[in-house]
CSV table of C-alpha atoms in Angstrom, one decimal:
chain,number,residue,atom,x,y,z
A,1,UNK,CA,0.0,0.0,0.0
A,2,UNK,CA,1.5,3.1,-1.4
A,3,UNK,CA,1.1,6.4,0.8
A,4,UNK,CA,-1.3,8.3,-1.2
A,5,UNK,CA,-3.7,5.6,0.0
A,6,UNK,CA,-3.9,7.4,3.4
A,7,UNK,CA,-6.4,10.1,2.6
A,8,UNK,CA,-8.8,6.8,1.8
A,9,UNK,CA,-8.4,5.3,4.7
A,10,UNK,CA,-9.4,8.7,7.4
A,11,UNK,CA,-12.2,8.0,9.0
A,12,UNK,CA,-14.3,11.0,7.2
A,13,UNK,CA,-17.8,11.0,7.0
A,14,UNK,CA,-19.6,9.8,4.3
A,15,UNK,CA,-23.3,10.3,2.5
A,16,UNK,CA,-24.0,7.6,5.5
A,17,UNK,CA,-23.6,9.7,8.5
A,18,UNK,CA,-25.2,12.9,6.7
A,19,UNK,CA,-28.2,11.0,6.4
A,20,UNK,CA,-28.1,9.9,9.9
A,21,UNK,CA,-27.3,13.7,11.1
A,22,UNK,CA,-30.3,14.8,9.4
A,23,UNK,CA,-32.4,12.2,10.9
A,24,UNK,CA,-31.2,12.9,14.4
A,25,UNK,CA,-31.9,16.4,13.8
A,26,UNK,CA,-35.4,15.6,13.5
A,27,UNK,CA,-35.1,13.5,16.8
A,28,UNK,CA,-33.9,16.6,18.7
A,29,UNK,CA,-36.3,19.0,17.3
A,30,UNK,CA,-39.2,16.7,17.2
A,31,UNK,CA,-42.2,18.3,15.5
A,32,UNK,CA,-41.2,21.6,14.5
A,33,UNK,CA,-38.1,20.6,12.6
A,34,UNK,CA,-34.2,21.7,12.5
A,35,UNK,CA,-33.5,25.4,11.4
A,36,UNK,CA,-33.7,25.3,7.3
A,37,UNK,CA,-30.1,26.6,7.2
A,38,UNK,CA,-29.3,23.1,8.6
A,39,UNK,CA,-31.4,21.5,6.2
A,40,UNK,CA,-29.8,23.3,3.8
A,41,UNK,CA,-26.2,22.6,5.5
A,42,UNK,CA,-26.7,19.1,5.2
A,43,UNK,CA,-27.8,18.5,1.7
A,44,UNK,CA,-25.0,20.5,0.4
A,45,UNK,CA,-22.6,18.5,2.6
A,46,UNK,CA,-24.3,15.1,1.5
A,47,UNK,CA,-23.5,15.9,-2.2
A,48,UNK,CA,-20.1,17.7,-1.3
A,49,UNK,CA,-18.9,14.9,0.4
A,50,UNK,CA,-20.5,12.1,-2.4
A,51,UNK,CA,-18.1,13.8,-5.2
A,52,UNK,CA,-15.3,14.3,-2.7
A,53,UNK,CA,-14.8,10.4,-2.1
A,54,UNK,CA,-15.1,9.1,-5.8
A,55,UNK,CA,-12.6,12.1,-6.8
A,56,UNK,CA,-10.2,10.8,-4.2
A,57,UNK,CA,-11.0,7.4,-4.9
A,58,UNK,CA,-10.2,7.7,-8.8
A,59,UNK,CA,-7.4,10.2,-7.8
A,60,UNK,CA,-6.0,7.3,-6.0
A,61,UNK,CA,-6.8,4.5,-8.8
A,62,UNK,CA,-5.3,6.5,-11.9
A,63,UNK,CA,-2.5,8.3,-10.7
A,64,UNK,CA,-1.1,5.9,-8.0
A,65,UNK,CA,-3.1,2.4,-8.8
A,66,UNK,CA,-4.1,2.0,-5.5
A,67,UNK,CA,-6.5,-0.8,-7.2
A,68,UNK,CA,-8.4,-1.6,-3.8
A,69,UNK,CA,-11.8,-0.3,-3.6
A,70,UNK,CA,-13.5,-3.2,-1.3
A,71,UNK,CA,-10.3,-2.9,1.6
A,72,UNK,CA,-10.7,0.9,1.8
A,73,UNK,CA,-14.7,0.3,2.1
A,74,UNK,CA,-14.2,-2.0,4.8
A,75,UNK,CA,-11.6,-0.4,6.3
A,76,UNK,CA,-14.0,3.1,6.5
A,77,UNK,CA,-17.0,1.2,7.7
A,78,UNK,CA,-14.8,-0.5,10.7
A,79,UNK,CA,-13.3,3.1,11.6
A,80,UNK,CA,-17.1,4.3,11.5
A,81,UNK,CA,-18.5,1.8,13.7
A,82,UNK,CA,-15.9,2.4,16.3
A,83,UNK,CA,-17.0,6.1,16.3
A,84,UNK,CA,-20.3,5.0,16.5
A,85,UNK,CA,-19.9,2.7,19.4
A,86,UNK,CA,-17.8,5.6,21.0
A,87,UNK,CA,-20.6,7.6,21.0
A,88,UNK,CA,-23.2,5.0,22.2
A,89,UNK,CA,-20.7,4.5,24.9
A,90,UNK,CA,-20.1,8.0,26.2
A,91,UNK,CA,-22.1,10.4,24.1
A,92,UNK,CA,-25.1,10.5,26.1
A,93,UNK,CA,-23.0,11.2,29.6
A,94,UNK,CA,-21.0,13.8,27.8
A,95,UNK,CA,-24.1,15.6,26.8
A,96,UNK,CA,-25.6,15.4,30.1
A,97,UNK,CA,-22.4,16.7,31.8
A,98,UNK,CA,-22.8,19.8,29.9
A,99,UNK,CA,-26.3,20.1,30.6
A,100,UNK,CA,-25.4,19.8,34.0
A,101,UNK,CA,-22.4,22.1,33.8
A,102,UNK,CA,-24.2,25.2,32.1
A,103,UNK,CA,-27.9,25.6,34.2
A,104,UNK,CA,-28.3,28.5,36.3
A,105,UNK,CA,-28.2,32.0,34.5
A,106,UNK,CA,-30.5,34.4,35.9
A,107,UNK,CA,-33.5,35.9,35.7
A,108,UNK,CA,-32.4,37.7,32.0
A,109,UNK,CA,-31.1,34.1,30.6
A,110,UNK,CA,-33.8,32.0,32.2
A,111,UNK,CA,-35.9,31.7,28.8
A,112,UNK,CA,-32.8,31.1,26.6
A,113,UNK,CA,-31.2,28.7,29.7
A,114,UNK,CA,-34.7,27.1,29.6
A,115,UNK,CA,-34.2,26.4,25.8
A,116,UNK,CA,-31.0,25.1,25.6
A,117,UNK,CA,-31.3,22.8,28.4
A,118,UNK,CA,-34.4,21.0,26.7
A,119,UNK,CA,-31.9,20.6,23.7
A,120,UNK,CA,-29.0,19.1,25.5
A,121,UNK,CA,-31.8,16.8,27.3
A,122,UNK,CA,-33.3,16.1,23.3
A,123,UNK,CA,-29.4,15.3,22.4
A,124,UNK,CA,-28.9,13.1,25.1
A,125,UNK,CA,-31.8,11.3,24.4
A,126,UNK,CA,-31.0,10.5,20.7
A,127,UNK,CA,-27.3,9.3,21.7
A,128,UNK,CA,-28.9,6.8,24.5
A,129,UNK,CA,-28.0,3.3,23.7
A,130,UNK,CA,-30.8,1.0,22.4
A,131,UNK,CA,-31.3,-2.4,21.4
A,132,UNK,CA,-33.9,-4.0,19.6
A,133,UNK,CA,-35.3,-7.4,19.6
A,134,UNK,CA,-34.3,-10.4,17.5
A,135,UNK,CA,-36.9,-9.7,14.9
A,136,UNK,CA,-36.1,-6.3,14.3
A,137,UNK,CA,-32.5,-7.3,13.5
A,138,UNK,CA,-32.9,-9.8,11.6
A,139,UNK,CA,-36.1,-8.4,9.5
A,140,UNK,CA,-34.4,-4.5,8.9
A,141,UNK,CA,-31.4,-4.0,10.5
A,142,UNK,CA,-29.8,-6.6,8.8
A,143,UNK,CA,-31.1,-5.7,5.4
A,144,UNK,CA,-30.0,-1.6,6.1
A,145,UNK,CA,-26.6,-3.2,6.4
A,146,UNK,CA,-26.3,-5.4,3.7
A,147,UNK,CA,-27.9,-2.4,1.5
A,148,UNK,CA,-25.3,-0.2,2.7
A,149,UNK,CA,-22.8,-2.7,1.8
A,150,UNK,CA,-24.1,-2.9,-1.7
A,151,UNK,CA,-24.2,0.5,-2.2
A,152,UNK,CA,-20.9,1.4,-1.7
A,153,UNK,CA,-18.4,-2.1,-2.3
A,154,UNK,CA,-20.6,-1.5,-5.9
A,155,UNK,CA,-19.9,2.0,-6.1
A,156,UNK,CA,-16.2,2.1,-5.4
A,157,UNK,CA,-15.9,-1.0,-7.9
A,158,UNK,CA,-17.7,1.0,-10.6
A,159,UNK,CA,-15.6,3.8,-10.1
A,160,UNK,CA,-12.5,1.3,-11.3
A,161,UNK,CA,-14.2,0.9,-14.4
A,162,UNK,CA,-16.1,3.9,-15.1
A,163,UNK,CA,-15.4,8.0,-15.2
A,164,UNK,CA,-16.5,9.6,-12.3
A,165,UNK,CA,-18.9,11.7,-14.6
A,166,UNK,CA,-20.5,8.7,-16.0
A,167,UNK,CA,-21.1,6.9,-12.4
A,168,UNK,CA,-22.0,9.9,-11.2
A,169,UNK,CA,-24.9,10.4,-13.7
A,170,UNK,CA,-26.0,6.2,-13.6
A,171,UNK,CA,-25.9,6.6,-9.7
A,172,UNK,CA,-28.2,9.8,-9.7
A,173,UNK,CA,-30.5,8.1,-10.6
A,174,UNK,CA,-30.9,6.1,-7.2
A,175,UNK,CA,-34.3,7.6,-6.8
A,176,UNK,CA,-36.1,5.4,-9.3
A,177,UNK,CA,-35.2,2.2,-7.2
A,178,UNK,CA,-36.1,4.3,-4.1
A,179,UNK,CA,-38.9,4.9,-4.8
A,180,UNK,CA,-39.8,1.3,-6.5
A,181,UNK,CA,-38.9,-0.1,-2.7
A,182,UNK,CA,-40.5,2.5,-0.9
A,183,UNK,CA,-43.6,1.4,-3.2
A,184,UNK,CA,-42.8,-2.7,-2.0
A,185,UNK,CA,-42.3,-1.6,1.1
A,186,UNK,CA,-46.0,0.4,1.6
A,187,UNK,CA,-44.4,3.9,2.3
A,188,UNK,CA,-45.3,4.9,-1.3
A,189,UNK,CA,-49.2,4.4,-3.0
A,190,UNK,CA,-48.6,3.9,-6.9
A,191,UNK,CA,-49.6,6.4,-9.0
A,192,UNK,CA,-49.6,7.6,-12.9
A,193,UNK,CA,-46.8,10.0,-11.6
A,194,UNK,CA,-44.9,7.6,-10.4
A,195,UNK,CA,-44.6,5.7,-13.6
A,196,UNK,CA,-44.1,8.8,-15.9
A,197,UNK,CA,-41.1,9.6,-12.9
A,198,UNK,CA,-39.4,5.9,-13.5
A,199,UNK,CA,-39.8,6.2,-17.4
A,200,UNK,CA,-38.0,9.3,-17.6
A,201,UNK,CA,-35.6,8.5,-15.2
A,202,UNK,CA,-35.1,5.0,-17.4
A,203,UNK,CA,-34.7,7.1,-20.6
A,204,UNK,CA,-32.3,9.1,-19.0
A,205,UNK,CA,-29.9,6.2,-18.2
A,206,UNK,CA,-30.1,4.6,-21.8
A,207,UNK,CA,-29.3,8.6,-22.9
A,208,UNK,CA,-25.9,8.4,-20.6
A,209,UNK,CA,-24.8,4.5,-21.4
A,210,UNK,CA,-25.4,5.5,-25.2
A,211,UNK,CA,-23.2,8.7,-25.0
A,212,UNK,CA,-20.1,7.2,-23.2
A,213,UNK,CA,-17.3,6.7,-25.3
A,214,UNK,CA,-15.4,4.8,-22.2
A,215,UNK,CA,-18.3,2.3,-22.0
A,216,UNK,CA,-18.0,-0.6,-19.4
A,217,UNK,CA,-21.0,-3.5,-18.6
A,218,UNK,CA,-19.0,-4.4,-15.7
A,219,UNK,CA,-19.0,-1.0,-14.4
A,220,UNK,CA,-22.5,-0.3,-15.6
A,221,UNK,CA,-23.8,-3.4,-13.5
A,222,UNK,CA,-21.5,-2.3,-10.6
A,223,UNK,CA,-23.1,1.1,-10.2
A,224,UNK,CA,-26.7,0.0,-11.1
A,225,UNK,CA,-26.3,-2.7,-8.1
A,226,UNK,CA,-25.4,0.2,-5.8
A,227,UNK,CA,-28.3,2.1,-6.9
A,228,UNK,CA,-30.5,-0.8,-5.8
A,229,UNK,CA,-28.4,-1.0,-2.5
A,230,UNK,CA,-29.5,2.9,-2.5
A,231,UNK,CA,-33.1,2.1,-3.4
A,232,UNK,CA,-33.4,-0.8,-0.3
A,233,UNK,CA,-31.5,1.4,1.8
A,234,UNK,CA,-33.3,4.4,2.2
A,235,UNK,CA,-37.1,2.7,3.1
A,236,UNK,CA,-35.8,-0.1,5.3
A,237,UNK,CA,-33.9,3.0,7.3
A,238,UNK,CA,-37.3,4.5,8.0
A,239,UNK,CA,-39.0,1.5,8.6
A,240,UNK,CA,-36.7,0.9,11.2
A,241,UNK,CA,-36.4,4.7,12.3
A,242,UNK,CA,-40.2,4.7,13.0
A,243,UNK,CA,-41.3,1.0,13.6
A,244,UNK,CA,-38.4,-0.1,16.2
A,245,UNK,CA,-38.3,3.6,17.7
A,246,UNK,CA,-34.2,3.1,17.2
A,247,UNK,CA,-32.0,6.3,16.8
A,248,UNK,CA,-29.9,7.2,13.9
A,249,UNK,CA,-26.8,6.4,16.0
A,250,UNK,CA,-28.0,2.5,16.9
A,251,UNK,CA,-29.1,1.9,13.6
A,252,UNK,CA,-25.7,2.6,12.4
A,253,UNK,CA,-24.3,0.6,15.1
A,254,UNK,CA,-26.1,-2.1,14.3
A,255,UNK,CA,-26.2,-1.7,10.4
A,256,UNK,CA,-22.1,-1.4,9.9
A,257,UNK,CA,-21.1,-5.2,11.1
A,258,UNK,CA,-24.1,-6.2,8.2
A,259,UNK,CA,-22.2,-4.1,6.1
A,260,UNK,CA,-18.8,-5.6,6.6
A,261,UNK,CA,-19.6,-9.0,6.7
A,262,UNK,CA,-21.7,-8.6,2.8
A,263,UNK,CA,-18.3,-7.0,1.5
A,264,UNK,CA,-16.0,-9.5,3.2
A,265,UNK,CA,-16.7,-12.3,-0.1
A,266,UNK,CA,-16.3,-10.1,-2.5
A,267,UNK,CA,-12.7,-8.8,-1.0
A,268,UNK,CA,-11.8,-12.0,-0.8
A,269,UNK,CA,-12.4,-13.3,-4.1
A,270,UNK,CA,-11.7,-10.1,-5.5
A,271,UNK,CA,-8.6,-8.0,-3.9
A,272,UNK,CA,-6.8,-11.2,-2.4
């Protein structure tokens, strides 16, 4: 392993953990919802951060041939579970030390003391360890993690084939398979727009695959596979978000070991 790999193998967040921020945004504001300026924070930083790791990734690939997408996705996912389980661990104490550490205030900062408290009780909350019963892993937890796997393994070994322009624009169209799970799944009712969404969104991808001159089945399968690891993704997350009352925190925690083991045959037949 050369040392341009390094910048692959930080433990810097991914489209994962955006996701997970927004959701436990929503946990600590409850009804009323985050601020919009952190809405709007977050989705620039989800698709910021998207670009950032398949430019590093290809950086790596054609200029050092660091060939080794699967070893750096495992590698990341380990490194994030660890945080994860660092925060499960401590997080919630931490937060509650410093709700403890900054009461009092006054007559003049009783309102805003009164506010902030409520948040640091709200933050503590979502970072409260959790479990969930053997039926809830095994029926959603396990397939968030095996999604996520697919997702990314697929990703990273599309970018070995593909331009990062052209798996960018395959891959941007995740939303069709999102919203053809979310329809399996019962979040979504079918409708006429729906199928006028899909078709265009199919066209759209036959437009692209047509147009490349650097053309690749291998890498066209590769990203399509992580854009149904998107699609399954995204509605078994809320599934288990709102059925098994789990945080954004324990569902990663619980989701990354899935992940690993999905990616660990693949590395094995493909990277050893």
């Amino acid at each position: 392993m050369t040392a341009a790999a390094a910048p692959l193998f930080s433990p810097m967040p991914d489209e994962v953990w955006v996701h997970t921020a927004g959701s436990f945004l929503e946990g600590v504001y409850g009804q009323k919802g985050p601020p919009m300026f952190l809405v709007a924070s977050l989705v620039s930083l989800y698709y910021s951060v998207s670009v950032a790791i398949k430019i590093t990734f290809k950086w790596l690939y054609s200029v050092y041939g660091f060939p080794f997408p699967l070893s750096a996705t495992i590698f990341t996912f380990g490194v994030e579970w660890l945080v994860a389980a660092a925060l499960r661990l401590c997080g919630a104490r931490v937060a509650r030390a410093v709700c403890g550490s900054g009461g009092g205030g006054g007559a003049s900062g009783g309102a805003s003391g009164g506010s902030s408290s409520e948040l640091c009780r709200a933050i503590a909350e979502q970072l409260e360890p959790q479990s969930i019963d053997r039926k809830a892993f095994w029926t959603m937890a396990v397939p968030v993690g095996l999604s996520i796997g697919a997702e990314y393994g697929a990703a990273m070994l599309a970018l070995l084939a593909l331009s990062v322009s052209f798996e960018t624009i395959v891959t941007s169209c995740a939303p069709m398979f999102v919203l053809a799970f979310s329809l399996v799944a019962g979040l979504e009712r079918p409708s006429a727009q729906h199928g006028l969404t899909i078709a265009a969104m199919t066209a759209g991808i036959a437009l692209a695959a047509y147009g490349e001159p650097a053309f690749s089945f291998w890498g066209l399968f590769c990203a399509v596979l992580s854009m149904v690891g998107a699609g399954a993704r995204w509605p078994f997350s809320q599934l288990l978000l709102e059925r098994a009352r789990l945080s954004p925190l324990s569902l990663l925690f619980y989701a990354w070991p899935c992940a690993i083991a999905l990616l660990f045959p693949a590395w094995a037949a493909l990277e050893q």
